[in-house]
Amino acid sequence: MRFLNLAGVCIAGLASIASAGVVPAERVNVVEKRATSTTTRVPDAACTNGPLTRSCWKNGYSVATDFDQKFPTGGATVTYNLEITNGTCNPDGNGPRLCLLFNGQYPGPTIRATWGDNLVINVKNSMKDNGTSIHWHGVRQYHSPGSDGVNGLTECPIAPGDSKTYSFQVTQFGTSWYHSHFSSQYGDGVVGTMIFEGPATANYDTDLGVYPLSDWYYQTAYQINAITLQNLANQGPPPSADNILINGTNKNANGGGSYSQVKITKGKKYRLRLINTSVDNFIRVSLDNHQLQVMTSDFIPIVPFYTNWLLIGIGQRYDVVITANQTEGNYWFRANVATDCLSGNKMGALAIWSYDTVTAGTPTSSAFAAVAAGCYEPAGITPYWKQPVPSSQFLNSPLTVSLTRASFTPGGELHVLWAINGSSMNIDWSYPTLSYLMDKNTNYPTDLNVWPSSAEGSWNYWLIQMAPNMPPVPHPIHLHGHDYFVIGYGNGQFNQSTASLNWANPPRRDTATLPGGGWLAIAYPSNNPGTWLAHCHIAWHVSEGLGVQFVETPSQVTLPDSAAYKKTCDNWKAYVPTSYWKKDDSGL
């Protein structure tokens, strides 16, 4: 095992999003093809997906199908056009502020596809002074690492006025989101949501669609990022957010703005797709008097469990089923900042859920009793697909990581930064890691934080360990290109003789929480050649260098089209000399 010591326009109202799905003008083309299997395995039992049979799918696939091992192919080709522009937005009524928007709206359009489809997403950068790259969070990008959307690793940034096409197969099903990977840019609005239709482990009548949750700042993300960098010099926290948004809206401290509103029918079951799209805040949610039946962790189907409150880290997703089985009336949906995760916010968020037999109005419902403090993964997560992880290769080979002093530019100002193995990650926008592979250049600079993966088909083990005397803030750790198995986590320094490790059927996801001052042990097989980023999903932390990248089986990486790749890089290099904003952080 290797050790990482980690020291304008708003979309309001869930009903309108659920019924509309996506902005019709943006779903350009759907070409139907016959679905086929990628393996010779015996098909799963045939059945038809419906309200009482959500575990079923079609063509020999069901929720029993582990999509890392088998998935449909030959599905529809689904095309979207996204354009990012400068604009303003006012999601909580506090007043307009500068925003960067997909297709003029916040959040951006919901991208919908079906398990086995092929997505083609054309992104045009019409921002005035920002480059960008768009990451499809949690998407495996099987044989398509050039579409992962991480400038400095898988592409050069898209220059203002330029466009890029992202193409990948939908090998997974469930819920996720997309966002820019260009400094802390996504905190200014460059986010959207995704639904990949497929089977489920719990039954429901109606899919209400996505329900994104986010912290919200009245200053821009770049302003907050600069303040946070100054505060880190004294191990101080970032500024508190000004509000929390539920589905892109909320009321502000002065009573302006509006609540998200949802209508439900007595006796019906509703699927709700919760996504934390924050830049900083862990968020805890509940619906008064109604338990949440949790059936996914990120993209992974799980054995359903019930809870009153659900903690969601930045980048995490949970699909839940809510049964409308209470007295008909109005109820508060609550989204509170998780202060036990050292997240700061001046407000909490509320939404109004109303039974359709009553007039929607201000609820008088009471919240569930508060849960015991603790910033940990929910205890009930058990994958639906049982997969033991071999423990025989578990080795102690520590990597020392903590805060350091470094500069993001040659000869530039030294800052206190997050670092791994003494190196704060600092990518080169003009020469991404895939360029190294294309040029057969293995002379990686230290601050690219490149680590080799194990041989194809074998397992990788990482122990992420916060060094002593570091700020005890929890870190949501996200891995690109893979789900990973959460073997264990705990407080303080890892001790193999006393640590509780789950090898039999560990939780599996793409974003999990490293406890403040503690450790997180993960494992995953090498089965997807590429250049994959692993990083803290607190935007300020990855901006300050808290990340590494794994170069997995470089000889087998499917490289992107060389002409298109070169065009993006050439256009970026031509833009840089006259660009208004210069790189002043990790670039991620």
JSON list of C-alpha atoms in Angstrom, two decimals, residues 157-321:
[
{"chain": "A", "resi": 157, "resn": "PRO", "atom": "CA", "xyz": [-7.81, 24.41, -22.11]},
{"chain": "A", "resi": 158, "resn": "ILE", "atom": "CA", "xyz": [-10.42, 25.52, -24.62]},
{"chain": "A", "resi": 159, "resn": "ALA", "atom": "CA", "xyz": [-9.49, 29.11, -25.51]},
{"chain": "A", "resi": 160, "resn": "PRO", "atom": "CA", "xyz": [-12.13, 31.87, -25.74]},
{"chain": "A", "resi": 161, "resn": "GLY", "atom": "CA", "xyz": [-13.84, 31.55, -29.11]},
{"chain": "A", "resi": 162, "resn": "ASP", "atom": "CA", "xyz": [-12.78, 27.92, -29.55]},
{"chain": "A", "resi": 163, "resn": "SER", "atom": "CA", "xyz": [-14.86, 24.73, -29.35]},
{"chain": "A", "resi": 164, "resn": "LYS", "atom": "CA", "xyz": [-14.20, 21.10, -28.43]},
{"chain": "A", "resi": 165, "resn": "THR", "atom": "CA", "xyz": [-16.20, 17.90, -28.88]},
{"chain": "A", "resi": 166, "resn": "TYR", "atom": "CA", "xyz": [-16.31, 15.38, -26.04]},
{"chain": "A", "resi": 167, "resn": "SER", "atom": "CA", "xyz": [-17.34, 11.85, -27.03]},
{"chain": "A", "resi": 168, "resn": "PHE", "atom": "CA", "xyz": [-17.79, 8.85, -24.75]},
{"chain": "A", "resi": 169, "resn": "GLN", "atom": "CA", "xyz": [-19.90, 5.77, -24.20]},
{"chain": "A", "resi": 170, "resn": "VAL", "atom": "CA", "xyz": [-22.34, 5.66, -21.30]},
{"chain": "A", "resi": 171, "resn": "THR", "atom": "CA", "xyz": [-21.07, 2.50, -19.62]},
{"chain": "A", "resi": 172, "resn": "GLN", "atom": "CA", "xyz": [-22.70, 3.34, -16.26]},
{"chain": "A", "resi": 173, "resn": "PHE", "atom": "CA", "xyz": [-26.19, 4.22, -15.08]},
{"chain": "A", "resi": 174, "resn": "GLY", "atom": "CA", "xyz": [-27.33, 6.63, -12.39]},
{"chain": "A", "resi": 175, "resn": "THR", "atom": "CA", "xyz": [-26.84, 10.28, -11.52]},
{"chain": "A", "resi": 176, "resn": "SER", "atom": "CA", "xyz": [-23.97, 12.73, -11.80]},
{"chain": "A", "resi": 177, "resn": "TRP", "atom": "CA", "xyz": [-22.96, 16.22, -12.89]},
{"chain": "A", "resi": 178, "resn": "TYR", "atom": "CA", "xyz": [-20.52, 18.06, -15.11]},
{"chain": "A", "resi": 179, "resn": "HIS", "atom": "CA", "xyz": [-18.38, 21.08, -14.32]},
{"chain": "A", "resi": 180, "resn": "SER", "atom": "CA", "xyz": [-15.36, 23.01, -15.49]},
{"chain": "A", "resi": 181, "resn": "HIS", "atom": "CA", "xyz": [-11.86, 21.98, -14.38]},
{"chain": "A", "resi": 182, "resn": "PHE", "atom": "CA", "xyz": [-10.06, 25.32, -14.69]},
{"chain": "A", "resi": 183, "resn": "SER", "atom": "CA", "xyz": [-8.99, 26.75, -11.34]},
{"chain": "A", "resi": 184, "resn": "SER", "atom": "CA", "xyz": [-12.10, 27.39, -9.19]},
{"chain": "A", "resi": 185, "resn": "GLN", "atom": "CA", "xyz": [-14.16, 28.46, -12.20]},
{"chain": "A", "resi": 186, "resn": "TYR", "atom": "CA", "xyz": [-17.09, 26.10, -11.64]},
{"chain": "A", "resi": 187, "resn": "GLY", "atom": "CA", "xyz": [-17.99, 28.04, -8.48]},
{"chain": "A", "resi": 188, "resn": "ASP", "atom": "CA", "xyz": [-19.14, 30.88, -10.73]},
{"chain": "A", "resi": 189, "resn": "GLY", "atom": "CA", "xyz": [-21.82, 28.73, -12.35]},
{"chain": "A", "resi": 190, "resn": "VAL", "atom": "CA", "xyz": [-20.11, 26.39, -14.84]},
{"chain": "A", "resi": 191, "resn": "VAL", "atom": "CA", "xyz": [-22.04, 23.32, -13.66]},
{"chain": "A", "resi": 192, "resn": "GLY", "atom": "CA", "xyz": [-24.82, 21.08, -14.92]},
{"chain": "A", "resi": 193, "resn": "THR", "atom": "CA", "xyz": [-26.37, 17.71, -14.11]},
{"chain": "A", "resi": 194, "resn": "MET", "atom": "CA", "xyz": [-26.54, 14.30, -15.80]},
{"chain": "A", "resi": 195, "resn": "ILE", "atom": "CA", "xyz": [-28.99, 11.39, -15.76]},
{"chain": "A", "resi": 196, "resn": "PHE", "atom": "CA", "xyz": [-28.02, 8.03, -17.25]},
{"chain": "A", "resi": 197, "resn": "GLU", "atom": "CA", "xyz": [-31.18, 5.91, -17.35]},
{"chain": "A", "resi": 198, "resn": "GLY", "atom": "CA", "xyz": [-30.90, 2.36, -16.07]},
{"chain": "A", "resi": 199, "resn": "PRO", "atom": "CA", "xyz": [-32.16, -0.11, -13.47]},
{"chain": "A", "resi": 200, "resn": "ALA", "atom": "CA", "xyz": [-32.35, 0.49, -9.71]},
{"chain": "A", "resi": 201, "resn": "THR", "atom": "CA", "xyz": [-32.34, -1.47, -6.44]},
{"chain": "A", "resi": 202, "resn": "ALA", "atom": "CA", "xyz": [-35.55, 0.10, -5.10]},
{"chain": "A", "resi": 203, "resn": "ASN", "atom": "CA", "xyz": [-38.96, 0.55, -6.70]},
{"chain": "A", "resi": 204, "resn": "TYR", "atom": "CA", "xyz": [-40.64, 3.91, -7.29]},
{"chain": "A", "resi": 205, "resn": "ASP", "atom": "CA", "xyz": [-43.54, 5.37, -9.27]},
{"chain": "A", "resi": 206, "resn": "THR", "atom": "CA", "xyz": [-42.08, 8.67, -10.49]},
{"chain": "A", "resi": 207, "resn": "ASP", "atom": "CA", "xyz": [-38.57, 9.93, -11.16]},
{"chain": "A", "resi": 208, "resn": "LEU", "atom": "CA", "xyz": [-38.48, 13.56, -10.01]},
{"chain": "A", "resi": 209, "resn": "GLY", "atom": "CA", "xyz": [-35.09, 14.05, -11.63]},
{"chain": "A", "resi": 210, "resn": "VAL", "atom": "CA", "xyz": [-32.04, 15.87, -10.33]},
{"chain": "A", "resi": 211, "resn": "TYR", "atom": "CA", "xyz": [-32.01, 17.93, -7.13]},
{"chain": "A", "resi": 212, "resn": "PRO", "atom": "CA", "xyz": [-28.62, 19.69, -7.00]},
{"chain": "A", "resi": 213, "resn": "LEU", "atom": "CA", "xyz": [-27.44, 21.25, -3.74]},
{"chain": "A", "resi": 214, "resn": "SER", "atom": "CA", "xyz": [-24.76, 23.94, -3.62]},
{"chain": "A", "resi": 215, "resn": "ASP", "atom": "CA", "xyz": [-23.11, 26.53, -1.47]},
{"chain": "A", "resi": 216, "resn": "TRP", "atom": "CA", "xyz": [-23.38, 30.06, -2.89]},
{"chain": "A", "resi": 217, "resn": "TYR", "atom": "CA", "xyz": [-21.10, 33.09, -2.54]},
{"chain": "A", "resi": 218, "resn": "TYR", "atom": "CA", "xyz": [-21.88, 36.71, -3.35]},
{"chain": "A", "resi": 219, "resn": "GLN", "atom": "CA", "xyz": [-18.25, 37.28, -4.32]},
{"chain": "A", "resi": 220, "resn": "THR", "atom": "CA", "xyz": [-16.89, 35.42, -7.31]},
{"chain": "A", "resi": 221, "resn": "ALA", "atom": "CA", "xyz": [-15.14, 32.09, -6.93]},
{"chain": "A", "resi": 222, "resn": "TYR", "atom": "CA", "xyz": [-11.85, 33.67, -8.01]},
{"chain": "A", "resi": 223, "resn": "GLN", "atom": "CA", "xyz": [-12.16, 36.30, -5.26]},
{"chain": "A", "resi": 224, "resn": "ILE", "atom": "CA", "xyz": [-12.93, 33.68, -2.60]},
{"chain": "A", "resi": 225, "resn": "ASN", "atom": "CA", "xyz": [-10.09, 31.51, -3.90]},
{"chain": "A", "resi": 226, "resn": "ALA", "atom": "CA", "xyz": [-7.60, 34.39, -3.48]},
{"chain": "A", "resi": 227, "resn": "ILE", "atom": "CA", "xyz": [-8.79, 35.07, 0.09]},
{"chain": "A", "resi": 228, "resn": "THR", "atom": "CA", "xyz": [-8.57, 31.37, 0.94]},
{"chain": "A", "resi": 229, "resn": "LEU", "atom": "CA", "xyz": [-4.98, 31.21, -0.30]},
{"chain": "A", "resi": 230, "resn": "GLN", "atom": "CA", "xyz": [-4.09, 34.12, 1.99]},
{"chain": "A", "resi": 231, "resn": "ASN", "atom": "CA", "xyz": [-5.86, 32.47, 4.94]},
{"chain": "A", "resi": 232, "resn": "LEU", "atom": "CA", "xyz": [-4.03, 29.17, 4.44]},
{"chain": "A", "resi": 233, "resn": "ALA", "atom": "CA", "xyz": [-0.73, 30.92, 5.22]},
{"chain": "A", "resi": 234, "resn": "ASN", "atom": "CA", "xyz": [-1.91, 30.98, 8.85]},
{"chain": "A", "resi": 235, "resn": "GLN", "atom": "CA", "xyz": [-3.80, 27.65, 8.57]},
{"chain": "A", "resi": 236, "resn": "GLY", "atom": "CA", "xyz": [-7.02, 29.65, 8.61]},
{"chain": "A", "resi": 237, "resn": "PRO", "atom": "CA", "xyz": [-10.35, 28.57, 7.04]},
{"chain": "A", "resi": 238, "resn": "PRO", "atom": "CA", "xyz": [-11.87, 29.95, 3.84]},
{"chain": "A", "resi": 239, "resn": "PRO", "atom": "CA", "xyz": [-14.64, 32.56, 4.06]},
{"chain": "A", "resi": 240, "resn": "SER", "atom": "CA", "xyz": [-18.07, 31.18, 4.92]},
{"chain": "A", "resi": 241, "resn": "ALA", "atom": "CA", "xyz": [-20.49, 30.84, 2.04]},
{"chain": "A", "resi": 242, "resn": "ASP", "atom": "CA", "xyz": [-23.43, 33.26, 1.96]},
{"chain": "A", "resi": 243, "resn": "ASN", "atom": "CA", "xyz": [-26.19, 30.75, 1.26]},
{"chain": "A", "resi": 244, "resn": "ILE", "atom": "CA", "xyz": [-27.14, 27.23, 0.19]},
{"chain": "A", "resi": 245, "resn": "LEU", "atom": "CA", "xyz": [-29.18, 26.62, -2.96]},
{"chain": "A", "resi": 246, "resn": "ILE", "atom": "CA", "xyz": [-31.63, 23.75, -3.49]},
{"chain": "A", "resi": 247, "resn": "ASN", "atom": "CA", "xyz": [-32.23, 23.08, -7.17]},
{"chain": "A", "resi": 248, "resn": "GLY", "atom": "CA", "xyz": [-30.73, 26.45, -8.03]},
{"chain": "A", "resi": 249, "resn": "THR", "atom": "CA", "xyz": [-32.78, 28.62, -5.66]},
{"chain": "A", "resi": 250, "resn": "ASN", "atom": "CA", "xyz": [-33.43, 29.68, -2.05]},
{"chain": "A", "resi": 251, "resn": "LYS", "atom": "CA", "xyz": [-34.45, 32.71, -0.03]},
{"chain": "A", "resi": 252, "resn": "ASN", "atom": "CA", "xyz": [-31.74, 35.03, 1.25]},
{"chain": "A", "resi": 253, "resn": "ALA", "atom": "CA", "xyz": [-31.18, 36.42, 4.75]},
{"chain": "A", "resi": 254, "resn": "ASN", "atom": "CA", "xyz": [-33.49, 39.37, 4.02]},
{"chain": "A", "resi": 255, "resn": "GLY", "atom": "CA", "xyz": [-36.38, 37.22, 2.86]},
{"chain": "A", "resi": 256, "resn": "GLY", "atom": "CA", "xyz": [-35.99, 37.79, -0.87]},
{"chain": "A", "resi": 257, "resn": "GLY", "atom": "CA", "xyz": [-35.73, 35.01, -3.39]},
{"chain": "A", "resi": 258, "resn": "SER", "atom": "CA", "xyz": [-37.93, 31.91, -3.50]},
{"chain": "A", "resi": 259, "resn": "TYR", "atom": "CA", "xyz": [-38.04, 28.33, -2.28]},
{"chain": "A", "resi": 260, "resn": "SER", "atom": "CA", "xyz": [-37.96, 25.33, -4.57]},
{"chain": "A", "resi": 261, "resn": "GLN", "atom": "CA", "xyz": [-41.41, 23.71, -4.52]},
{"chain": "A", "resi": 262, "resn": "VAL", "atom": "CA", "xyz": [-42.38, 20.09, -5.22]},
{"chain": "A", "resi": 263, "resn": "LYS", "atom": "CA", "xyz": [-45.82, 18.45, -5.47]},
{"chain": "A", "resi": 264, "resn": "ILE", "atom": "CA", "xyz": [-46.36, 14.82, -4.41]},
{"chain": "A", "resi": 265, "resn": "THR", "atom": "CA", "xyz": [-49.35, 12.46, -4.30]},
{"chain": "A", "resi": 266, "resn": "LYS", "atom": "CA", "xyz": [-50.40, 10.41, -1.29]},
{"chain": "A", "resi": 267, "resn": "GLY", "atom": "CA", "xyz": [-49.33, 6.77, -1.59]},
{"chain": "A", "resi": 268, "resn": "LYS", "atom": "CA", "xyz": [-46.81, 7.29, -4.38]},
{"chain": "A", "resi": 269, "resn": "LYS", "atom": "CA", "xyz": [-43.07, 6.64, -4.29]},
{"chain": "A", "resi": 270, "resn": "TYR", "atom": "CA", "xyz": [-40.64, 9.20, -5.75]},
{"chain": "A", "resi": 271, "resn": "ARG", "atom": "CA", "xyz": [-37.06, 8.89, -6.89]},
{"chain": "A", "resi": 272, "resn": "LEU", "atom": "CA", "xyz": [-34.95, 11.96, -6.12]},
{"chain": "A", "resi": 273, "resn": "ARG", "atom": "CA", "xyz": [-31.40, 12.39, -7.43]},
{"chain": "A", "resi": 274, "resn": "LEU", "atom": "CA", "xyz": [-29.34, 14.36, -4.88]},
{"chain": "A", "resi": 275, "resn": "ILE", "atom": "CA", "xyz": [-26.05, 15.93, -6.02]},
{"chain": "A", "resi": 276, "resn": "ASN", "atom": "CA", "xyz": [-23.69, 18.12, -3.99]},
{"chain": "A", "resi": 277, "resn": "THR", "atom": "CA", "xyz": [-22.23, 20.54, -6.56]},
{"chain": "A", "resi": 278, "resn": "SER", "atom": "CA", "xyz": [-20.62, 22.79, -3.94]},
{"chain": "A", "resi": 279, "resn": "VAL", "atom": "CA", "xyz": [-17.12, 24.22, -4.02]},
{"chain": "A", "resi": 280, "resn": "ASP", "atom": "CA", "xyz": [-16.62, 23.96, -0.24]},
{"chain": "A", "resi": 281, "resn": "ASN", "atom": "CA", "xyz": [-19.61, 22.82, 1.83]},
{"chain": "A", "resi": 282, "resn": "PHE", "atom": "CA", "xyz": [-20.56, 19.37, 3.04]},
{"chain": "A", "resi": 283, "resn": "ILE", "atom": "CA", "xyz": [-24.37, 19.43, 3.24]},
{"chain": "A", "resi": 284, "resn": "ARG", "atom": "CA", "xyz": [-26.80, 17.35, 5.34]},
{"chain": "A", "resi": 285, "resn": "VAL", "atom": "CA", "xyz": [-30.36, 16.89, 4.03]},
{"chain": "A", "resi": 286, "resn": "SER", "atom": "CA", "xyz": [-33.73, 15.61, 5.20]},
{"chain": "A", "resi": 287, "resn": "LEU", "atom": "CA", "xyz": [-37.46, 15.85, 4.44]},
{"chain": "A", "resi": 288, "resn": "ASP", "atom": "CA", "xyz": [-39.55, 16.41, 7.58]},
{"chain": "A", "resi": 289, "resn": "ASN", "atom": "CA", "xyz": [-41.52, 13.31, 8.67]},
{"chain": "A", "resi": 290, "resn": "HIS", "atom": "CA", "xyz": [-40.38, 11.32, 5.58]},
{"chain": "A", "resi": 291, "resn": "GLN", "atom": "CA", "xyz": [-37.49, 8.88, 5.68]},
{"chain": "A", "resi": 292, "resn": "LEU", "atom": "CA", "xyz": [-35.05, 8.69, 2.78]},
{"chain": "A", "resi": 293, "resn": "GLN", "atom": "CA", "xyz": [-34.55, 5.25, 1.27]},
{"chain": "A", "resi": 294, "resn": "VAL", "atom": "CA", "xyz": [-31.00, 5.44, -0.11]},
{"chain": "A", "resi": 295, "resn": "MET", "atom": "CA", "xyz": [-30.29, 3.23, -3.14]},
{"chain": "A", "resi": 296, "resn": "THR", "atom": "CA", "xyz": [-27.06, 4.52, -4.71]},
{"chain": "A", "resi": 297, "resn": "SER", "atom": "CA", "xyz": [-23.73, 5.93, -3.60]},
{"chain": "A", "resi": 298, "resn": "ASP", "atom": "CA", "xyz": [-22.42, 7.95, -6.54]},
{"chain": "A", "resi": 299, "resn": "PHE", "atom": "CA", "xyz": [-23.04, 5.71, -9.58]},
{"chain": "A", "resi": 300, "resn": "ILE", "atom": "CA", "xyz": [-22.97, 2.46, -7.59]},
{"chain": "A", "resi": 301, "resn": "PRO", "atom": "CA", "xyz": [-26.23, 0.63, -6.77]},
{"chain": "A", "resi": 302, "resn": "ILE", "atom": "CA", "xyz": [-26.39, -0.31, -3.10]},
{"chain": "A", "resi": 303, "resn": "VAL", "atom": "CA", "xyz": [-28.58, -2.42, -0.84]},
{"chain": "A", "resi": 304, "resn": "PRO", "atom": "CA", "xyz": [-31.27, 0.13, 0.11]},
{"chain": "A", "resi": 305, "resn": "PHE", "atom": "CA", "xyz": [-31.23, 1.55, 3.63]},
{"chain": "A", "resi": 306, "resn": "TYR", "atom": "CA", "xyz": [-33.33, 4.15, 5.43]},
{"chain": "A", "resi": 307, "resn": "THR", "atom": "CA", "xyz": [-32.19, 7.32, 7.16]},
{"chain": "A", "resi": 308, "resn": "ASN", "atom": "CA", "xyz": [-33.65, 10.57, 8.47]},
{"chain": "A", "resi": 309, "resn": "TRP", "atom": "CA", "xyz": [-30.61, 12.69, 7.62]},
{"chain": "A", "resi": 310, "resn": "LEU", "atom": "CA", "xyz": [-28.09, 12.16, 4.85]},
{"chain": "A", "resi": 311, "resn": "LEU", "atom": "CA", "xyz": [-24.62, 13.74, 4.74]},
{"chain": "A", "resi": 312, "resn": "ILE", "atom": "CA", "xyz": [-23.40, 14.52, 1.21]},
{"chain": "A", "resi": 313, "resn": "GLY", "atom": "CA", "xyz": [-19.80, 15.50, 0.52]},
{"chain": "A", "resi": 314, "resn": "ILE", "atom": "CA", "xyz": [-18.73, 17.73, -2.36]},
{"chain": "A", "resi": 315, "resn": "GLY", "atom": "CA", "xyz": [-19.03, 15.76, -5.59]},
{"chain": "A", "resi": 316, "resn": "GLN", "atom": "CA", "xyz": [-21.06, 12.94, -4.04]},
{"chain": "A", "resi": 317, "resn": "ARG", "atom": "CA", "xyz": [-24.46, 11.78, -5.27]},
{"chain": "A", "resi": 318, "resn": "TYR", "atom": "CA", "xyz": [-27.22, 9.76, -3.64]},
{"chain": "A", "resi": 319, "resn": "ASP", "atom": "CA", "xyz": [-30.40, 8.57, -5.31]},
{"chain": "A", "resi": 320, "resn": "VAL", "atom": "CA", "xyz": [-33.17, 8.19, -2.76]},
{"chain": "A", "resi": 321, "resn": "VAL", "atom": "CA", "xyz": [-36.79, 7.05, -2.76]}
]
